[in-house]
Tab-separated table of C-alpha atoms in Angstrom:
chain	number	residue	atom	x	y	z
J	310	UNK	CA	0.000	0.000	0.000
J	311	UNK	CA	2.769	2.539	0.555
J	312	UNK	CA	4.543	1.696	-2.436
J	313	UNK	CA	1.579	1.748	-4.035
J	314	UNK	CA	1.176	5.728	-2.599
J	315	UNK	CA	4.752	6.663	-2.954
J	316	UNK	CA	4.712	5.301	-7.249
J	317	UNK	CA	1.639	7.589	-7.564
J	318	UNK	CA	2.996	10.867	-5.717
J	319	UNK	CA	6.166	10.103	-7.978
J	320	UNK	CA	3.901	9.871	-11.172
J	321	UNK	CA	2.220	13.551	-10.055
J	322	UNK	CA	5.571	14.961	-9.894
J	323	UNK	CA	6.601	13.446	-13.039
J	324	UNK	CA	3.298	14.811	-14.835
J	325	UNK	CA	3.438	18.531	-13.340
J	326	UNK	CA	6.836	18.741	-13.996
J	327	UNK	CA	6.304	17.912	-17.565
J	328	UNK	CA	3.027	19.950	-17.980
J	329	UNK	CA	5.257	22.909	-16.323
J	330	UNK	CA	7.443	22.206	-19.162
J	331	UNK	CA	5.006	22.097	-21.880
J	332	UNK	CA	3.510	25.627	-20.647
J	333	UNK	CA	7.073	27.021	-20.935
J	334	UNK	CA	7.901	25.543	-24.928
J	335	UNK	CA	3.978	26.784	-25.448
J	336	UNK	CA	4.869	30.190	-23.800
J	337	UNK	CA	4.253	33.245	-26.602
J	338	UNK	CA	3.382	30.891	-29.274
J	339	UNK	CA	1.072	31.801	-31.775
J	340	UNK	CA	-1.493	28.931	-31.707
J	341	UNK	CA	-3.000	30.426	-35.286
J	342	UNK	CA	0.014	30.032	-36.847
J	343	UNK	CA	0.330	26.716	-35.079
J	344	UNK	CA	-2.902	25.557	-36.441
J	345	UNK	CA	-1.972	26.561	-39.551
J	346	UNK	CA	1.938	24.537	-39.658
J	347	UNK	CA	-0.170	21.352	-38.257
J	348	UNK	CA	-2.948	21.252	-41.105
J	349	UNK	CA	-0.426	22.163	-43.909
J	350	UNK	CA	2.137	19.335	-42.714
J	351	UNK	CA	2.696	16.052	-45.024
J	352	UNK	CA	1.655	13.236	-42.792
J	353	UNK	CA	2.859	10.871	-44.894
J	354	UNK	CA	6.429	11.040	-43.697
J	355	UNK	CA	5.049	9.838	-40.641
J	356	UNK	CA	4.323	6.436	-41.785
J	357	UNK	CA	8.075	6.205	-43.234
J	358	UNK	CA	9.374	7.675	-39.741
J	359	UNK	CA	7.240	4.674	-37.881
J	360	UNK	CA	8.207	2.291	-40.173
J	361	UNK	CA	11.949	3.104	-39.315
J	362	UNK	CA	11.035	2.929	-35.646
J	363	UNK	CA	9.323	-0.630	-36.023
J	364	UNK	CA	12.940	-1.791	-37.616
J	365	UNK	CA	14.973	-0.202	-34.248
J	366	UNK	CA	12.091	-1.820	-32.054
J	367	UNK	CA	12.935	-5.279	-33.639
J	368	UNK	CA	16.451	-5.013	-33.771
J	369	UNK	CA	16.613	-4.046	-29.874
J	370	UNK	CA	14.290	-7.258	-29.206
J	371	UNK	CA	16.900	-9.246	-30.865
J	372	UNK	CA	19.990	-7.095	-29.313
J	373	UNK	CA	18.316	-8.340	-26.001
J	374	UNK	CA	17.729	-11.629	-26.380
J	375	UNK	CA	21.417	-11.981	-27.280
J	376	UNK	CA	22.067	-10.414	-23.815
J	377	UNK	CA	19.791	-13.330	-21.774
J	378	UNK	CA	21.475	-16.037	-24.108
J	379	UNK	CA	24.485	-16.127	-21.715
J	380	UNK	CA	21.981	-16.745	-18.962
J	381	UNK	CA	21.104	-20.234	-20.164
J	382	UNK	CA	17.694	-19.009	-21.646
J	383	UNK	CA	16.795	-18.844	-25.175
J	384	UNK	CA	13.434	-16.379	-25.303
J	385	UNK	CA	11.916	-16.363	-28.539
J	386	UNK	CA	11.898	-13.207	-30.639
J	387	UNK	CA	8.778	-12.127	-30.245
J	388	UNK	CA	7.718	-12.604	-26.660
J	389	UNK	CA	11.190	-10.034	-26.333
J	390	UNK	CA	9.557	-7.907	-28.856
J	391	UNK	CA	6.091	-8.016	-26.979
J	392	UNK	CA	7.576	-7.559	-23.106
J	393	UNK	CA	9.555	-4.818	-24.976
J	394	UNK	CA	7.243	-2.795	-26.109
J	395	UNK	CA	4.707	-3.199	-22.670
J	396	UNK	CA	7.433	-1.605	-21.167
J	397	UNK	CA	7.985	1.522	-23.825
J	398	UNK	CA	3.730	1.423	-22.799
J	399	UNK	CA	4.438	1.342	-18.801
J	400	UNK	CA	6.902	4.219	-19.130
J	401	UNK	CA	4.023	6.353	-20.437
J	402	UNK	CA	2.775	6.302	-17.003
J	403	UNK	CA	6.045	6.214	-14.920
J	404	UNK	CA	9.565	6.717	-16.162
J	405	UNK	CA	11.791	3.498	-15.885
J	406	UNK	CA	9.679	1.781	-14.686
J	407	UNK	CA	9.072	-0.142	-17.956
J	408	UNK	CA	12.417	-1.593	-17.396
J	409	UNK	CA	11.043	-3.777	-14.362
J	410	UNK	CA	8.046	-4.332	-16.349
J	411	UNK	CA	9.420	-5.605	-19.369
J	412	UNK	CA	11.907	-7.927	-17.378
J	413	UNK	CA	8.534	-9.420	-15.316
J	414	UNK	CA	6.949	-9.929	-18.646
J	415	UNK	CA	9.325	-11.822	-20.365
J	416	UNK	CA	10.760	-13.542	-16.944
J	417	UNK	CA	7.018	-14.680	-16.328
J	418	UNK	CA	6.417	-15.859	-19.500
J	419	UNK	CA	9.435	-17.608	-20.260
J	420	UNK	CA	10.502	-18.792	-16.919
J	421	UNK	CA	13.437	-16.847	-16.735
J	422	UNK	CA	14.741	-14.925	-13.031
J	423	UNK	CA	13.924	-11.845	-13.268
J	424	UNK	CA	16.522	-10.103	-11.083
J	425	UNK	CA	18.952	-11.943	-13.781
J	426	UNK	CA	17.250	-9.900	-16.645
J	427	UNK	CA	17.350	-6.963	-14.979
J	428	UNK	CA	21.519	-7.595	-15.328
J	429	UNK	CA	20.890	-7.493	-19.003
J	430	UNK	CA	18.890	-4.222	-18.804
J	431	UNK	CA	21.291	-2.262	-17.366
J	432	UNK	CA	23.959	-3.220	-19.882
J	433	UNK	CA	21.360	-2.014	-22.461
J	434	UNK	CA	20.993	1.469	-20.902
J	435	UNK	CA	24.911	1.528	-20.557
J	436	UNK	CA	25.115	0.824	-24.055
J	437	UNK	CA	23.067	3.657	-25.229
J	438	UNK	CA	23.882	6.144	-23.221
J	439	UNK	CA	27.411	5.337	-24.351
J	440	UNK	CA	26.451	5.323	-28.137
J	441	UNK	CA	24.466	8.830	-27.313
J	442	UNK	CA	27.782	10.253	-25.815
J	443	UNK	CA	29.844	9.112	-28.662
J	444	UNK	CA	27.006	10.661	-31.197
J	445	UNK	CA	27.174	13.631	-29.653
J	446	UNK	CA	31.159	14.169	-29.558
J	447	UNK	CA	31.072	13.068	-33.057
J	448	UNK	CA	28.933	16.181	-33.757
J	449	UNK	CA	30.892	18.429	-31.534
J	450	UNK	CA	33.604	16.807	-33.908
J	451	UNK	CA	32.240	17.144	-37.245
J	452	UNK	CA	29.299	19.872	-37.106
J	453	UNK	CA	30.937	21.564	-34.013
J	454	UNK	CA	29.325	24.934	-35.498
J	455	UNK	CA	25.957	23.355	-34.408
J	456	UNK	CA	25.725	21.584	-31.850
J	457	UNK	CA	28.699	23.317	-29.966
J	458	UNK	CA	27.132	27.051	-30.011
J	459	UNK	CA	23.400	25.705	-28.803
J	460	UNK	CA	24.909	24.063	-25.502
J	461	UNK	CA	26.880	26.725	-24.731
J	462	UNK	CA	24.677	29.423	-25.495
J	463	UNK	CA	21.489	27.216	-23.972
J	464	UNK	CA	23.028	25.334	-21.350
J	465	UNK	CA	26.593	26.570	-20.285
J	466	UNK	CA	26.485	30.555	-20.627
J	467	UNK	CA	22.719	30.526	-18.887
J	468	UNK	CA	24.914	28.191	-15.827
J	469	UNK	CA	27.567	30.122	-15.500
J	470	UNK	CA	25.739	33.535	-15.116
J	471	UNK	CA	23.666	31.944	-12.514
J	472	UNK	CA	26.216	31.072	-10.586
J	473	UNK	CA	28.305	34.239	-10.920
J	474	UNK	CA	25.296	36.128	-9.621
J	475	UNK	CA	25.745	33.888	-6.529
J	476	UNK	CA	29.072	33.639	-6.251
J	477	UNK	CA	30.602	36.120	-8.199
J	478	UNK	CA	33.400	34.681	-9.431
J	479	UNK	CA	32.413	31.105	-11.326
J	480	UNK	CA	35.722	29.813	-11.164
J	481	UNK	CA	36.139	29.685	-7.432
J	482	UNK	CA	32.817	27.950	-7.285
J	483	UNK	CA	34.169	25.124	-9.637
J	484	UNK	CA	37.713	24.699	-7.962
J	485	UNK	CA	34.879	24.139	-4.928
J	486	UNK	CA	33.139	21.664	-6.335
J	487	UNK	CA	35.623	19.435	-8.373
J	488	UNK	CA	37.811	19.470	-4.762
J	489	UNK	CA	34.672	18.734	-2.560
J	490	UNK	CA	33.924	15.862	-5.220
J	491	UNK	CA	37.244	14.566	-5.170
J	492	UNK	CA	37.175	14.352	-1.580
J	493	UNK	CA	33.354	12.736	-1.917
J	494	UNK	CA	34.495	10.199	-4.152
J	495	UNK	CA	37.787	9.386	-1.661
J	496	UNK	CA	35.815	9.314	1.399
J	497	UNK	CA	32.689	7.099	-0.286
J	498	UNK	CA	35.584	4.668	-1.938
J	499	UNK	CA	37.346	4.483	1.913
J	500	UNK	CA	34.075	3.551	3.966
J	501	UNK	CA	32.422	1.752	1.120
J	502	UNK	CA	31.903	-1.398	3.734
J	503	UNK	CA	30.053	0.560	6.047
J	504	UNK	CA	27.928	2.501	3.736
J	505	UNK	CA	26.709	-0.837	1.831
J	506	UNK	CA	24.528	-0.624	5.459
J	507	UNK	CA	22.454	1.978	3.796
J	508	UNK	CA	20.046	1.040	0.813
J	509	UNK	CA	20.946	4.015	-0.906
J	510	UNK	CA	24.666	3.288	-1.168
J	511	UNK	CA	23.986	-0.589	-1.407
J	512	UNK	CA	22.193	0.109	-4.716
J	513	UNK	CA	24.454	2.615	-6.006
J	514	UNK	CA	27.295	-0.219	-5.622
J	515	UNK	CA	25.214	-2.596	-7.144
J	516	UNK	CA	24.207	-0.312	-10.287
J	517	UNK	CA	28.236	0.325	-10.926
J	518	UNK	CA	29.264	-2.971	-10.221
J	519	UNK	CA	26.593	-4.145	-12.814
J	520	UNK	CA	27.486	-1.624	-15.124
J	521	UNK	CA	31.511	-2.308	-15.135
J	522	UNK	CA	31.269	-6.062	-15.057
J	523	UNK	CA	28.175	-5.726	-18.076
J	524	UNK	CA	30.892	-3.966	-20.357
J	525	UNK	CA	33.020	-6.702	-19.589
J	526	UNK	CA	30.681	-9.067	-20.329
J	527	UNK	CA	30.049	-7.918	-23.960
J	528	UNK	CA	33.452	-8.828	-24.876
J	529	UNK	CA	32.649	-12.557	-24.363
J	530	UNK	CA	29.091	-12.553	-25.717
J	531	UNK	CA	28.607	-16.092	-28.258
J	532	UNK	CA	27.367	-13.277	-31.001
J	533	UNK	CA	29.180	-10.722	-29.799
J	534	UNK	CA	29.626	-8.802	-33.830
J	535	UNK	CA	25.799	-9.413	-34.106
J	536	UNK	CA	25.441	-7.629	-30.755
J	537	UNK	CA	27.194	-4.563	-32.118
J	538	UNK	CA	25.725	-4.953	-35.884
J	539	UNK	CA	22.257	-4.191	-34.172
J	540	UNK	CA	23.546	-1.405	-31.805
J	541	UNK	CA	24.370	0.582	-34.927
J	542	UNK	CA	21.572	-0.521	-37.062
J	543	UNK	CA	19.314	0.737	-34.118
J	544	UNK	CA	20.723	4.028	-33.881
J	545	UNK	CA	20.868	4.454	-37.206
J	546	UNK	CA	17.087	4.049	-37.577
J	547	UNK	CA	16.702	6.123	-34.569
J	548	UNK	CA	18.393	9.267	-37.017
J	549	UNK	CA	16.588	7.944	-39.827
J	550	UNK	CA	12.981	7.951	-37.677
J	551	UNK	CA	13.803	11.814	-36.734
J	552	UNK	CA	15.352	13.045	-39.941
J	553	UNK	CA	12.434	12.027	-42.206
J	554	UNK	CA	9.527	13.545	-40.157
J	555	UNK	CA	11.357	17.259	-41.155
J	556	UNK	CA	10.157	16.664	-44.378
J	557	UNK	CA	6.484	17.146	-43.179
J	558	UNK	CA	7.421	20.872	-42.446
J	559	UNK	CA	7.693	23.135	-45.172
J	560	UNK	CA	10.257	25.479	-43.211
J	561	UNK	CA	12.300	22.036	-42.094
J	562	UNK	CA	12.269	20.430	-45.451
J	563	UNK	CA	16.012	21.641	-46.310
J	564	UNK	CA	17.710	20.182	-43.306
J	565	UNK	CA	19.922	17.436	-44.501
J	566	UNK	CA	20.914	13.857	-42.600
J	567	UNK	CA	23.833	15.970	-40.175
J	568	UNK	CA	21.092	18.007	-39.169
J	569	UNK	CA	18.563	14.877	-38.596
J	570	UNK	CA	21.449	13.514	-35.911
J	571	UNK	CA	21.767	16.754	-34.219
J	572	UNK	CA	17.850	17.032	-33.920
J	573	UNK	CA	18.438	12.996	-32.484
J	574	UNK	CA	20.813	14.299	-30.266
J	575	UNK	CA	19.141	17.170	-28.447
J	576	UNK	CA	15.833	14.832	-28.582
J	577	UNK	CA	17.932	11.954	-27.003
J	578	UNK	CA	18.746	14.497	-24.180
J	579	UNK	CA	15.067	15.441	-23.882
J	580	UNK	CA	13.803	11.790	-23.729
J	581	UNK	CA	16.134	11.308	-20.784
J	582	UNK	CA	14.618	14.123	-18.663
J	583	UNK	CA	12.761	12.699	-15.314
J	584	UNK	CA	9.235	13.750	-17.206
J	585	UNK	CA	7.036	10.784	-18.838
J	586	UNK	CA	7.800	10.102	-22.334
J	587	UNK	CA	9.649	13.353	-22.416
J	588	UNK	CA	6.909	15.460	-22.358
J	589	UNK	CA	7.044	19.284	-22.472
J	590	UNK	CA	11.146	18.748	-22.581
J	591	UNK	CA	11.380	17.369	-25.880
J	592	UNK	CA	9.219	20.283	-27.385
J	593	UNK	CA	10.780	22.930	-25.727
J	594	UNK	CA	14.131	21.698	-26.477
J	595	UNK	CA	14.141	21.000	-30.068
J	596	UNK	CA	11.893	23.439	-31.087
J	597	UNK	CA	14.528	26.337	-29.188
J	598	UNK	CA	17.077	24.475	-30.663
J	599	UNK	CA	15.378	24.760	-34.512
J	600	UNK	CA	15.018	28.406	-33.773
J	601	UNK	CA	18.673	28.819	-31.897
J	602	UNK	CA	20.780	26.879	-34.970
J	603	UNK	CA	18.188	26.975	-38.006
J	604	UNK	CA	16.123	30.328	-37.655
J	605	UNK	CA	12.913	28.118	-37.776
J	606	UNK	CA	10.327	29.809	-36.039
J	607	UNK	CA	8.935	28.893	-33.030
J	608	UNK	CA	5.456	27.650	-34.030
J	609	UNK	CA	7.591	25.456	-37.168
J	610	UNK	CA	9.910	24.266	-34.539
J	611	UNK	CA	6.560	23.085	-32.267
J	612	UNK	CA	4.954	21.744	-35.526
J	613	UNK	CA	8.152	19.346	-36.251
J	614	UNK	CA	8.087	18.672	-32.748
J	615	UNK	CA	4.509	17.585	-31.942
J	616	UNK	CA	5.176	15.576	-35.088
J	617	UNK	CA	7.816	14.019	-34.242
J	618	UNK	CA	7.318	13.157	-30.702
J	619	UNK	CA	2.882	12.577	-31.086
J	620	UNK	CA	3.343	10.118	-34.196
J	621	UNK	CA	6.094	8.253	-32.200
J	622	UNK	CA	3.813	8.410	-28.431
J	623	UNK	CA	0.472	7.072	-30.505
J	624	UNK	CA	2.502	4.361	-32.315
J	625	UNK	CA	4.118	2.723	-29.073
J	626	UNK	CA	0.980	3.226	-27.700
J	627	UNK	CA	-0.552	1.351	-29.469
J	628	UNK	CA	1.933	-1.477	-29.814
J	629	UNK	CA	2.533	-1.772	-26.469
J	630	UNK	CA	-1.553	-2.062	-25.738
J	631	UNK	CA	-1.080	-4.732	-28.713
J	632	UNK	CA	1.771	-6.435	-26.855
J	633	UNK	CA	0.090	-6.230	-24.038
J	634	UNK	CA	-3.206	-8.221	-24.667
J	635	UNK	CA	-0.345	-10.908	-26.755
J	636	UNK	CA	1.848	-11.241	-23.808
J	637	UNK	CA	-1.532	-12.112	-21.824
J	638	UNK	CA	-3.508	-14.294	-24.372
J	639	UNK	CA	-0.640	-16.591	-24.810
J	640	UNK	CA	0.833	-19.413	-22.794
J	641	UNK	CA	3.791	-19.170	-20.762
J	642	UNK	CA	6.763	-21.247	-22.846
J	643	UNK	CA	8.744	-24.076	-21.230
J	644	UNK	CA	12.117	-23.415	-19.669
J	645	UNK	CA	14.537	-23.953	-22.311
J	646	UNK	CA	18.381	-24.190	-21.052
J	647	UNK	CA	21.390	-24.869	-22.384
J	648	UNK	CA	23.478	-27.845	-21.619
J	649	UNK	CA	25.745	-25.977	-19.684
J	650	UNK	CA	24.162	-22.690	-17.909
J	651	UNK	CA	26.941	-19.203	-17.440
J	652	UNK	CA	26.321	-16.975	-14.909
J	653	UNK	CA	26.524	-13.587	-16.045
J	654	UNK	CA	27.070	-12.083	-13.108
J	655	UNK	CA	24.888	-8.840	-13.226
């Protein structure tokens, strides 16, 4: 009953934060000229930017199932694929939390330990967060002129005044913090035995441990090349799936592929804000960041982005509903092990 209490208080922060979020990309927008961009856009792109996303969905569900081979299970494709997307549907209502509820849905109905697949999960998010980092120092890289001058101007210059109002001088606030974390990190690695005692810490541990020994563990995957084949065929449909809906905007039509992965990139940090299915942030940030880099203006940027982020919210939807009723309608499977079963170790 209190966990019950404390997931919904979590899921009303989660929701006002994002509808706080929403009001502030909506903020001075002219909703005529909004109308307007959203009955004059080409919907059909849509259907080629869900048809990319159905390709990364697939190729995750098989990415997956290569990380609970090692395990001694062998799920097939499509239970992955359904558990998968109940999940993506589960996050709609609470963030991350459609990582436990894909790993009960496939663990339940393939008779595999769930705390075991959870090990695999967190390799997963280390992976893409990994891939998203190299993405974007790839762009700082290559199109440094556009993706360099929008965090700085957006997210460095707007920290750094704040904190030489408070401060004021910035630099003696930094030489504050990277010594007090230095020390943090010393004094956390020194009593590490006696702070496993709190839950907090305990998990922490855990969630590093799990993360150092996963990396490991790719290196010794049985289809280890296949593992990596579908972490870049994922990503690139993820740039393909945002690229192609600019071509349903008049005013975004001219923005070539580089300018698809910086959109993927500044969406990719949206989707990872603590609101549910990055609402509010991944409006206000790529629609600012069309009008920052491009000149787009604000009601095109909104257009692209309620595009964008609407078509892709409706389709999980309603494959997750889908996968769902599938995951419930059919039977469990038998256990299916190999001769010999590996511990992973996450």
């Amino acid at each position: 009953m209190k966990k019950g209490i404390i997931q919904f208080f979590k899921f009303l922060v989660f929701l006002v934060l994002g509808l706080l979020l929403l009001w502030l990309a909506f903020r001075n927008v002219d909703f005529r000229n909004l109308g307007e961009g959203l009955k004059e856009a080409k919907y059909i792109w849509l259907i080629l930017s869900v048809l990319f996303a159905t390709l990364a969905y697939i190729s995750r569900a098989r990415r997956w199932n290569i990380l609970i081979f090692p395990l001694g299970h062998k799920p097939s494709l499509i239970n992955t694929f359904y558990a998968m997307m109940t999940g993506y549907l589960a996050n709609m209502a609470l963030p991350r939390i459609g990582e436990i509820s894909k790993c009960v849905a496939v663990g339940k109905k393939e008779n595999i330990p769930i705390d075991r697949l959870i090990g695999t999960v967190v390799i997963e998010r280390t992976i893409d967060f990994l891939s998203l980092l190299l993405i974007m120092i790839i762009m700082l890289f290559v199109e440094g002129n556009i993706l360099g001058p929008f965090l700085i101007d957006n997210v460095w210059k707007p920290l750094q005044l704040k904190l030489s109002e408070v401060f004021g001088f910035a630099w003696i606030f930094w030489i504050l913090i990277f010594t007090t974390g230095l020390i943090s990190l010393y004094l956390v690695y020194f009593f590490r035995n006696k702070l496993r005692k709190w839950r907090f810490f305990a998990k922490l541990f855990d969630t590093l441990w799990g993360i150092t020994h996963g990396l490991k563990t790719i290196t010794s995957l049985q289809h280890k090349w296949e593992f990596i084949f579908h972490t870049i065929f994922i990503w690139i449909n993820y740039t393909l799936m945002t690229w192609v809906v600019v071509f349903a905007v008049k005013s975004t039509s001219h923005l070539d592929l580089a300018d698809g992965i910086f959109l993927l990139v500044i969406g990719g940090l949206a989707m990872s804000a603590p609101v549910t299915s990055g609402l509010g942030a991944f409006h206000f940030i790529v629609s600012r960041g069309l009008l920052v880099i491009y000149g787009i203006p604000l009601e095109d940027g909104l257009v692209y982005a309620i595009l964008a982020h609407e078509s892709q919210l409706v389709f999980g939807a309603i494959l997750g509903f889908y996968s769902f009723y599938a995951l419930l309608k059919k039977k469990p499977q038998p256990v299916v092990n190999s001769p010999q079963t590996p511990q992973m170790g996450v």
